[in-house]
Amino acid sequence: MPRNVKVSLTKLGAAFVLTATGIFGVSGGTFTNAGAANTVSNATAIKNATAILAPYMGKATAFPVTAKLNKRPTGATVAFMNCGTPVCGLLWSLAQGAGKVMGIHLVDYMAGPSVQQTSTAFSTMMLTKPSAVIILPTSPLLIESYLLKLKSMKIPVATTGITWTPAQVKRYHIGAQQSAAAWAVLGGKLLAASTVKMKGTKANVVIQNVPDLEFGNLLTSTFISEMKTLCPQCHVTTLSIPIATMGTTDISQEIANLQANPKVNVVASVSSETFFGLPAALSAAGIHVALVGNAPAPLNLKDIVAGTEAGGVGFDLAVSAWTDIDAVARLLDGQAVSHDEAIGLGDQQFLDKKALLALPPAALKITLLQGWTGYPDFATRFKTLWGL
């Protein structure tokens, strides 16, 4: 587990209760105080937020995989259920490289972003009877019948970006999970801390949720809860961004929300992909807000370097993709995953302009093209663990 963070998976039910009680019913135009009657001083709020962020500044957290692989499942066929966003596309390209090293055959299925694409992709995949399946963010309810069928066929399943409850893990026989509940909780906490560190008790923030990305609800509820703790008098509201609108009408929705709520000074997002094109639109509209998001893609990293985005909670695309391949290999061999890999918590770091410019020029160039990694030697690390 990363430094100074205690995440109890047995207590995550409380976060899901927030969804059920209507916390996501807060409209983009109705602001609510994040806390009750208690208040904190500006200095205290910033001090506490800075302390939370400190372990994640300037250095990535632990490499998630530590145990050696007993046997490579060479020749296995693994279905890769692609969520259809640019980040999922990058994960696919990186997973292919890991698959070649592992000696397995990967097949890409475009399982999103629409519901129809999800249904078609899973139906097609099931006919091929793969050795194992890797599933990227999607709603468990949409794919429940397929999960139960995979379970009955004893086909191992690894997932990324799905915040399974213990009951769901058992019901669907999920063998391994990356970017899961612990990851979403930590991301929500760090986004809230970065918001308060920037604006103190003057923070007036809209948190953008992408509910179609299954982890979005838990990350959002955690963000709101952490804001209540750090700055009870700060203002928070939510804005739902359907995944189907990303890259099309989401920018106009975001601009309209900010024009209707001119006191907002921070926009946070469960996925920095909702910021694609937003800095230019903000400039054209004469709106000045800080943007801070989760899992910044290469385009977001370029904006952070340019100063048009304030920062983001780094998602290690390369390590995540290779960890997915590592996980299915262990499942196929009957070997349990371990360490942070077992709870779906990959390496993370808060990325701002200073952190990115601290990279060597060659490393920065690669980062802005392929995404951030906390471990540039990830391939060597995995090869060693795989006995290569």
Tab-separated table of C-alpha atoms in Angstrom:
chain	number	residue	atom	x	y	z
A	1	MET	CA	0.000	0.000	0.000
A	2	PRO	CA	1.349	3.501	-0.861
A	3	ARG	CA	2.770	5.659	1.884
A	4	ASN	CA	0.452	7.285	4.427
A	5	VAL	CA	-2.720	5.905	2.860
A	6	LYS	CA	-5.054	3.549	4.661
A	7	VAL	CA	-7.829	2.150	2.521
A	8	SER	CA	-10.203	-0.357	4.055
A	9	LEU	CA	-11.939	-2.318	1.322
A	10	THR	CA	-14.416	-3.606	3.884
A	11	LYS	CA	-15.635	-0.066	4.508
A	12	LEU	CA	-16.154	0.949	0.896
A	13	GLY	CA	-19.860	0.220	1.183
A	14	ALA	CA	-20.284	3.657	2.722
A	15	ALA	CA	-19.107	5.247	-0.506
A	16	PHE	CA	-21.713	3.336	-2.507
A	17	VAL	CA	-24.412	4.489	-0.067
A	18	LEU	CA	-23.672	8.052	-1.146
A	19	THR	CA	-24.744	7.162	-4.656
A	20	ALA	CA	-27.968	5.591	-3.417
A	21	THR	CA	-28.855	8.597	-1.274
A	22	GLY	CA	-28.818	10.928	-4.219
A	23	ILE	CA	-25.529	12.733	-3.911
A	24	PHE	CA	-25.202	12.579	-7.676
A	25	GLY	CA	-28.556	14.224	-8.062
A	26	VAL	CA	-26.976	17.607	-7.312
A	27	SER	CA	-27.419	19.602	-10.467
A	28	GLY	CA	-24.686	21.536	-12.184
A	29	GLY	CA	-26.475	24.782	-11.361
A	30	THR	CA	-27.265	24.245	-7.672
A	31	PHE	CA	-24.358	24.645	-5.313
A	32	THR	CA	-24.267	22.964	-1.952
A	33	ASN	CA	-21.959	23.566	0.972
A	34	ALA	CA	-19.593	20.613	1.197
A	35	GLY	CA	-19.789	20.420	4.975
A	36	ALA	CA	-21.973	21.167	7.972
A	37	ALA	CA	-21.589	24.012	10.458
A	38	ASN	CA	-17.910	23.386	11.213
A	39	THR	CA	-15.290	25.469	9.443
A	40	VAL	CA	-11.514	25.495	9.240
A	41	SER	CA	-9.088	28.329	8.689
A	42	ASN	CA	-7.565	28.855	5.270
A	43	ALA	CA	-4.087	28.051	6.591
A	44	THR	CA	-5.257	24.825	8.208
A	45	ALA	CA	-7.103	23.686	5.099
A	46	ILE	CA	-4.074	24.245	2.880
A	47	LYS	CA	-1.709	22.646	5.409
A	48	ASN	CA	-3.834	19.486	5.665
A	49	ALA	CA	-4.285	19.242	1.900
A	50	THR	CA	-0.559	19.686	1.326
A	51	ALA	CA	0.201	16.899	3.806
A	52	ILE	CA	-2.072	14.497	1.928
A	53	LEU	CA	-0.467	15.316	-1.426
A	54	ALA	CA	3.134	15.330	-0.208
A	55	PRO	CA	3.820	11.552	-0.487
A	56	TYR	CA	2.630	11.649	-4.105
A	57	MET	CA	4.692	14.599	-5.285
A	58	GLY	CA	7.956	14.093	-7.133
A	59	LYS	CA	8.048	10.297	-6.985
A	60	ALA	CA	5.818	7.413	-7.973
A	61	THR	CA	4.437	5.031	-5.383
A	62	ALA	CA	5.508	1.392	-5.217
A	63	PHE	CA	5.707	-0.855	-8.252
A	64	PRO	CA	2.518	-2.947	-7.975
A	65	VAL	CA	3.904	-6.386	-8.870
A	66	THR	CA	6.513	-8.130	-6.721
A	67	ALA	CA	6.089	-11.904	-7.019
A	68	LYS	CA	7.769	-13.957	-9.717
A	69	LEU	CA	5.586	-15.711	-12.267
A	70	ASN	CA	5.748	-19.489	-12.076
A	71	LYS	CA	4.990	-20.218	-15.715
A	72	ARG	CA	4.220	-18.226	-18.855
A	73	PRO	CA	0.981	-19.343	-20.610
A	74	THR	CA	2.538	-19.263	-24.073
A	75	GLY	CA	0.064	-19.785	-26.872
A	76	ALA	CA	-2.969	-18.639	-24.863
A	77	THR	CA	-5.557	-16.379	-26.495
A	78	VAL	CA	-6.728	-13.428	-24.396
A	79	ALA	CA	-9.734	-11.259	-25.274
A	80	PHE	CA	-9.210	-7.537	-24.634
A	81	MET	CA	-12.528	-5.727	-24.093
A	82	ASN	CA	-11.723	-2.148	-25.115
A	83	CYS	CA	-13.884	0.651	-23.626
A	84	GLY	CA	-13.399	2.837	-26.707
A	85	THR	CA	-11.902	5.980	-25.160
A	86	PRO	CA	-8.456	7.298	-26.173
A	87	VAL	CA	-6.944	6.040	-22.891
A	88	CYS	CA	-8.388	2.573	-23.470
A	89	GLY	CA	-6.880	2.697	-26.951
A	90	LEU	CA	-3.477	3.451	-25.457
A	91	LEU	CA	-3.890	0.589	-22.991
A	92	TRP	CA	-4.603	-1.736	-25.906
A	93	SER	CA	-1.481	-0.668	-27.789
A	94	LEU	CA	0.657	-1.135	-24.670
A	95	ALA	CA	-0.947	-4.489	-23.838
A	96	GLN	CA	-0.010	-5.785	-27.280
A	97	GLY	CA	3.653	-5.247	-26.509
A	98	ALA	CA	3.299	-7.033	-23.181
A	99	GLY	CA	1.439	-9.883	-24.849
A	100	LYS	CA	4.217	-10.445	-27.343
A	101	VAL	CA	6.779	-10.644	-24.548
A	102	MET	CA	4.542	-13.027	-22.597
A	103	GLY	CA	4.007	-15.177	-25.683
A	104	ILE	CA	0.213	-14.908	-25.802
A	105	HIS	CA	-2.205	-13.793	-28.514
A	106	LEU	CA	-4.373	-10.749	-27.762
A	107	VAL	CA	-7.626	-10.007	-29.594
A	108	ASP	CA	-9.131	-6.512	-29.410
A	109	TYR	CA	-12.914	-6.156	-29.076
A	110	MET	CA	-14.408	-2.657	-29.262
A	111	ALA	CA	-16.754	-2.943	-26.283
A	112	GLY	CA	-17.627	0.743	-25.951
A	113	PRO	CA	-18.401	3.461	-25.515
A	114	SER	CA	-22.022	2.683	-26.474
A	115	VAL	CA	-24.225	0.043	-24.857
A	116	GLN	CA	-24.771	-1.554	-28.250
A	117	GLN	CA	-21.037	-1.852	-28.810
A	118	THR	CA	-20.670	-3.480	-25.399
A	119	SER	CA	-23.352	-6.060	-26.125
A	120	THR	CA	-22.075	-6.840	-29.609
A	121	ALA	CA	-18.448	-7.145	-28.522
A	122	PHE	CA	-19.179	-9.452	-25.601
A	123	SER	CA	-21.535	-11.621	-27.641
A	124	THR	CA	-18.902	-11.992	-30.357
A	125	MET	CA	-16.123	-12.656	-27.856
A	126	MET	CA	-18.065	-15.406	-26.092
A	127	LEU	CA	-18.305	-17.391	-29.329
A	128	THR	CA	-14.508	-17.616	-29.555
A	129	LYS	CA	-14.048	-19.164	-26.078
A	130	PRO	CA	-10.778	-17.350	-25.245
A	131	SER	CA	-8.294	-18.610	-22.661
A	132	ALA	CA	-8.845	-15.502	-20.527
A	133	VAL	CA	-10.523	-12.089	-20.723
A	134	ILE	CA	-9.353	-8.571	-19.813
A	135	ILE	CA	-12.234	-6.124	-19.327
A	136	LEU	CA	-11.766	-2.344	-19.289
A	137	PRO	CA	-14.261	0.061	-17.633
A	138	THR	CA	-17.892	-0.923	-18.113
A	139	SER	CA	-20.925	-1.417	-15.910
A	140	PRO	CA	-21.114	-4.875	-14.290
A	141	LEU	CA	-24.876	-4.805	-14.843
A	142	LEU	CA	-24.402	-4.493	-18.609
A	143	ILE	CA	-22.208	-7.570	-18.775
A	144	GLU	CA	-23.576	-9.664	-15.909
A	145	SER	CA	-24.852	-12.494	-18.099
A	146	TYR	CA	-21.492	-12.733	-19.861
A	147	LEU	CA	-19.592	-12.704	-16.578
A	148	LEU	CA	-21.705	-15.540	-15.226
A	149	LYS	CA	-21.177	-17.502	-18.435
A	150	LEU	CA	-17.409	-16.962	-18.260
A	151	LYS	CA	-17.519	-18.158	-14.661
A	152	SER	CA	-19.372	-21.336	-15.658
A	153	MET	CA	-16.829	-21.937	-18.428
A	154	LYS	CA	-13.982	-21.422	-15.915
A	155	ILE	CA	-12.442	-18.691	-18.095
A	156	PRO	CA	-10.320	-16.311	-15.936
A	157	VAL	CA	-11.282	-12.633	-15.894
A	158	ALA	CA	-9.083	-9.628	-15.100
A	159	THR	CA	-10.461	-6.098	-15.125
A	160	THR	CA	-9.271	-2.490	-15.159
A	161	GLY	CA	-11.301	0.469	-13.904
A	162	ILE	CA	-14.167	-1.471	-12.311
A	163	THR	CA	-14.752	-0.980	-8.584
A	164	TRP	CA	-16.023	-4.420	-7.641
A	165	THR	CA	-17.582	-5.029	-4.253
A	166	PRO	CA	-16.460	-8.193	-2.421
A	167	ALA	CA	-19.863	-9.724	-3.183
A	168	GLN	CA	-19.454	-9.037	-6.906
A	169	VAL	CA	-15.956	-10.489	-6.939
A	170	LYS	CA	-17.356	-13.707	-5.514
A	171	ARG	CA	-20.482	-13.768	-7.671
A	172	TYR	CA	-18.670	-13.195	-10.962
A	173	HIS	CA	-15.428	-14.923	-9.973
A	174	ILE	CA	-13.237	-11.922	-10.808
A	175	GLY	CA	-9.689	-13.223	-10.630
A	176	ALA	CA	-7.772	-9.943	-10.693
A	177	GLN	CA	-8.617	-6.260	-10.800
A	178	GLN	CA	-6.596	-3.180	-11.664
A	179	SER	CA	-7.568	0.457	-11.045
A	180	ALA	CA	-10.288	-0.825	-8.739
A	181	ALA	CA	-11.900	0.459	-5.522
A	182	ALA	CA	-8.698	1.330	-3.653
A	183	TRP	CA	-7.412	3.178	-6.723
A	184	ALA	CA	-10.644	5.186	-7.132
A	185	VAL	CA	-10.687	6.094	-3.428
A	186	LEU	CA	-7.099	7.306	-3.546
A	187	GLY	CA	-7.744	9.267	-6.741
A	188	GLY	CA	-10.722	11.028	-5.196
A	189	LYS	CA	-8.729	11.957	-2.102
A	190	LEU	CA	-5.823	13.356	-4.122
A	191	LEU	CA	-8.075	15.392	-6.421
A	192	ALA	CA	-9.767	16.946	-3.386
A	193	ALA	CA	-6.435	17.652	-1.707
A	194	SER	CA	-5.066	19.311	-4.848
A	195	THR	CA	-8.195	21.462	-5.076
A	196	VAL	CA	-7.899	22.710	-1.496
A	197	LYS	CA	-4.154	23.177	-1.779
A	198	MET	CA	-4.716	25.485	-4.763
A	199	LYS	CA	-7.663	27.509	-3.500
A	200	GLY	CA	-7.875	26.950	0.250
A	201	THR	CA	-11.224	27.804	1.799
A	202	LYS	CA	-12.128	29.797	-1.304
A	203	ALA	CA	-12.415	26.602	-3.341
A	204	ASN	CA	-15.635	26.534	-5.342
A	205	VAL	CA	-15.467	23.359	-7.378
A	206	VAL	CA	-17.459	21.298	-9.829
A	207	ILE	CA	-16.496	17.635	-9.951
A	208	GLN	CA	-17.208	16.106	-13.351
A	209	ASN	CA	-18.305	12.499	-13.217
A	210	VAL	CA	-18.411	10.108	-16.175
A	211	PRO	CA	-20.844	7.532	-14.770
A	212	ASP	CA	-20.363	5.247	-17.784
A	213	LEU	CA	-16.753	4.792	-16.629
A	214	GLU	CA	-17.666	2.474	-13.780
A	215	PHE	CA	-15.110	3.854	-11.310
A	216	GLY	CA	-16.493	7.378	-11.714
A	217	ASN	CA	-19.188	7.185	-9.032
A	218	LEU	CA	-16.860	5.957	-6.295
A	219	LEU	CA	-14.157	8.456	-7.187
A	220	THR	CA	-16.737	11.266	-7.170
A	221	SER	CA	-18.255	10.287	-3.826
A	222	THR	CA	-14.774	10.030	-2.305
A	223	PHE	CA	-13.881	13.469	-3.681
A	224	ILE	CA	-16.967	15.003	-2.065
A	225	SER	CA	-16.351	13.246	1.239
A	226	GLU	CA	-12.725	14.395	1.344
A	227	MET	CA	-13.758	17.965	0.517
A	228	LYS	CA	-16.113	17.869	3.494
A	229	THR	CA	-13.220	16.841	5.708
A	230	LEU	CA	-10.603	19.251	4.383
A	231	CYS	CA	-12.810	22.287	3.859
A	232	PRO	CA	-16.336	22.102	5.304
A	233	GLN	CA	-17.175	25.600	4.102
A	234	CYS	CA	-16.037	25.027	0.509
A	235	HIS	CA	-18.645	24.643	-2.213
A	236	VAL	CA	-18.975	21.523	-4.353
A	237	THR	CA	-21.341	20.468	-7.089
A	238	THR	CA	-21.322	17.675	-9.646
A	239	LEU	CA	-21.720	17.594	-13.388
A	240	SER	CA	-22.428	14.343	-15.224
A	241	ILE	CA	-20.621	13.904	-18.543
A	242	PRO	CA	-21.993	10.936	-20.536
A	243	ILE	CA	-19.185	9.030	-22.205
A	244	ALA	CA	-20.957	9.247	-25.558
A	245	THR	CA	-20.590	13.051	-25.479
A	246	MET	CA	-16.850	13.053	-24.831
A	247	GLY	CA	-15.142	14.568	-27.837
A	248	THR	CA	-18.445	15.857	-29.228
A	249	THR	CA	-20.807	17.953	-27.100
A	250	ASP	CA	-19.155	17.688	-23.690
A	251	ILE	CA	-17.215	20.945	-24.131
A	252	SER	CA	-20.353	22.978	-24.765
A	253	GLN	CA	-21.969	21.335	-21.731
A	254	GLU	CA	-18.971	22.217	-19.546
A	255	ILE	CA	-18.839	25.819	-20.778
A	256	ALA	CA	-22.584	26.272	-20.246
A	257	ASN	CA	-22.285	24.938	-16.706
A	258	LEU	CA	-19.466	27.344	-15.880
A	259	GLN	CA	-21.295	30.300	-17.415
A	260	ALA	CA	-24.296	29.470	-15.242
A	261	ASN	CA	-22.053	29.222	-12.169
A	262	PRO	CA	-19.470	32.014	-12.459
A	263	LYS	CA	-18.164	31.537	-8.888
A	264	VAL	CA	-16.600	28.169	-9.756
A	265	ASN	CA	-12.803	28.422	-9.651
A	266	VAL	CA	-11.831	24.741	-9.998
A	267	VAL	CA	-13.050	22.005	-12.307
A	268	ALA	CA	-12.081	18.506	-11.221
A	269	SER	CA	-12.788	15.390	-13.241
A	270	VAL	CA	-12.802	11.637	-12.721
A	271	SER	CA	-11.231	11.418	-16.171
A	272	SER	CA	-8.990	14.127	-17.598
A	273	GLU	CA	-10.273	13.099	-21.019
A	274	THR	CA	-13.255	15.389	-20.358
A	275	PHE	CA	-10.745	18.253	-20.608
A	276	PHE	CA	-9.792	17.515	-24.237
A	277	GLY	CA	-10.221	20.873	-25.986
A	278	LEU	CA	-11.532	22.601	-22.857
A	279	PRO	CA	-8.616	25.009	-22.248
A	280	ALA	CA	-9.091	26.614	-25.666
A	281	ALA	CA	-12.862	26.820	-25.147
A	282	LEU	CA	-12.372	28.418	-21.732
A	283	SER	CA	-10.027	30.995	-23.208
A	284	ALA	CA	-12.499	31.823	-25.977
A	285	ALA	CA	-15.301	32.211	-23.431
A	286	GLY	CA	-13.184	34.348	-21.093
A	287	ILE	CA	-13.555	31.869	-18.239
A	288	HIS	CA	-10.698	31.403	-15.781
A	289	VAL	CA	-10.740	28.188	-13.736
A	290	ALA	CA	-8.123	25.644	-12.691
A	291	LEU	CA	-8.431	22.178	-14.225
A	292	VAL	CA	-7.343	19.116	-12.271
A	293	GLY	CA	-8.207	15.590	-13.330
A	294	ASN	CA	-7.669	11.901	-12.867
A	295	ALA	CA	-5.557	9.821	-15.270
A	296	PRO	CA	-4.280	12.557	-17.597
A	297	ALA	CA	-3.706	11.319	-21.137
A	298	PRO	CA	-0.846	12.616	-23.333
A	299	LEU	CA	-2.958	15.559	-24.527
A	300	ASN	CA	-3.649	16.541	-20.909
A	301	LEU	CA	0.024	16.217	-20.030
A	302	LYS	CA	0.837	18.643	-22.852
A	303	ASP	CA	-1.719	21.077	-21.430
A	304	ILE	CA	-0.199	20.719	-17.952
A	305	VAL	CA	3.229	21.584	-19.361
A	306	ALA	CA	1.675	24.513	-21.225
A	307	GLY	CA	0.036	25.711	-17.994
A	308	THR	CA	-3.542	25.414	-19.258
A	309	GLU	CA	-4.283	22.509	-16.878
A	310	ALA	CA	-3.180	22.661	-13.250
A	311	GLY	CA	-2.356	18.975	-12.854
A	312	GLY	CA	-3.690	15.479	-12.466
A	313	VAL	CA	-3.386	12.185	-10.624
A	314	GLY	CA	-1.042	10.212	-12.844
A	315	PHE	CA	-2.277	6.886	-14.193
A	316	ASP	CA	0.599	4.659	-15.284
A	317	LEU	CA	-0.712	3.389	-18.606
A	318	ALA	CA	2.275	1.183	-19.343
A	319	VAL	CA	2.466	-0.489	-15.947
A	320	SER	CA	-1.319	-0.950	-15.901
A	321	ALA	CA	-1.366	-2.650	-19.303
A	322	TRP	CA	1.549	-4.950	-18.447
A	323	THR	CA	0.000	-5.707	-15.061
A	324	ASP	CA	-3.171	-6.868	-16.816
A	325	ILE	CA	-1.096	-9.306	-18.849
A	326	ASP	CA	0.768	-10.378	-15.721
A	327	ALA	CA	-2.532	-10.984	-13.931
A	328	VAL	CA	-4.093	-13.203	-16.597
A	329	ALA	CA	-0.861	-15.186	-16.818
A	330	ARG	CA	-1.024	-15.906	-13.097
A	331	LEU	CA	-4.716	-16.774	-13.286
A	332	LEU	CA	-4.129	-19.189	-16.143
A	333	ASP	CA	-1.391	-20.871	-14.126
A	334	GLY	CA	-3.466	-20.945	-10.952
A	335	GLN	CA	-1.091	-18.528	-9.233
A	336	ALA	CA	-2.615	-15.788	-7.059
A	337	VAL	CA	-1.769	-12.140	-7.661
A	338	SER	CA	-0.085	-10.346	-4.774
A	339	HIS	CA	0.904	-7.007	-3.252
A	340	ASP	CA	-0.813	-3.878	-4.680
A	341	GLU	CA	-1.703	-5.872	-7.800
A	342	ALA	CA	-4.096	-7.910	-5.656
A	343	ILE	CA	-6.169	-4.872	-4.614
A	344	GLY	CA	-5.991	-3.142	-7.976
A	345	LEU	CA	-3.723	-0.313	-6.901
A	346	GLY	CA	-1.083	0.600	-9.449
A	347	ASP	CA	1.651	3.185	-9.003
A	348	GLN	CA	0.501	6.798	-8.857
A	349	GLN	CA	1.937	10.290	-8.629
A	350	PHE	CA	0.444	13.765	-8.669
A	351	LEU	CA	1.611	15.427	-11.857
A	352	ASP	CA	1.915	19.170	-12.217
A	353	LYS	CA	4.038	21.334	-14.495
A	354	LYS	CA	7.010	21.194	-12.125
A	355	ALA	CA	6.934	17.402	-11.945
A	356	LEU	CA	6.767	16.974	-15.709
A	357	LEU	CA	9.477	19.530	-16.477
A	358	ALA	CA	11.719	17.756	-13.961
A	359	LEU	CA	11.848	14.781	-16.343
A	360	PRO	CA	14.874	14.459	-18.627
A	361	PRO	CA	14.073	15.942	-22.073
A	362	ALA	CA	14.005	12.538	-23.773
A	363	ALA	CA	11.716	11.098	-21.080
A	364	LEU	CA	9.400	14.112	-21.283
A	365	LYS	CA	9.111	13.704	-25.047
A	366	ILE	CA	8.061	10.065	-24.649
A	367	THR	CA	5.678	10.964	-21.817
A	368	LEU	CA	3.867	13.552	-23.925
A	369	LEU	CA	3.442	10.978	-26.701
A	370	GLN	CA	2.684	7.772	-24.808
A	371	GLY	CA	1.561	8.865	-21.345
A	372	TRP	CA	3.162	8.998	-17.918
A	373	THR	CA	4.951	6.103	-16.279
A	374	GLY	CA	6.508	6.088	-12.842
A	375	TYR	CA	8.832	3.286	-13.920
A	376	PRO	CA	10.526	3.820	-17.303
A	377	ASP	CA	12.197	0.433	-16.807
A	378	PHE	CA	8.812	-1.302	-16.473
A	379	ALA	CA	9.514	-3.760	-19.311
A	380	THR	CA	12.750	-4.920	-17.715
A	381	ARG	CA	11.044	-5.289	-14.345
A	382	PHE	CA	8.269	-7.440	-15.788
A	383	LYS	CA	10.651	-9.543	-17.857
A	384	THR	CA	12.640	-10.303	-14.730
A	385	LEU	CA	9.482	-11.310	-12.863
A	386	TRP	CA	8.461	-13.449	-15.853
A	387	GLY	CA	11.780	-15.265	-15.925
A	388	LEU	CA	12.971	-13.725	-19.190
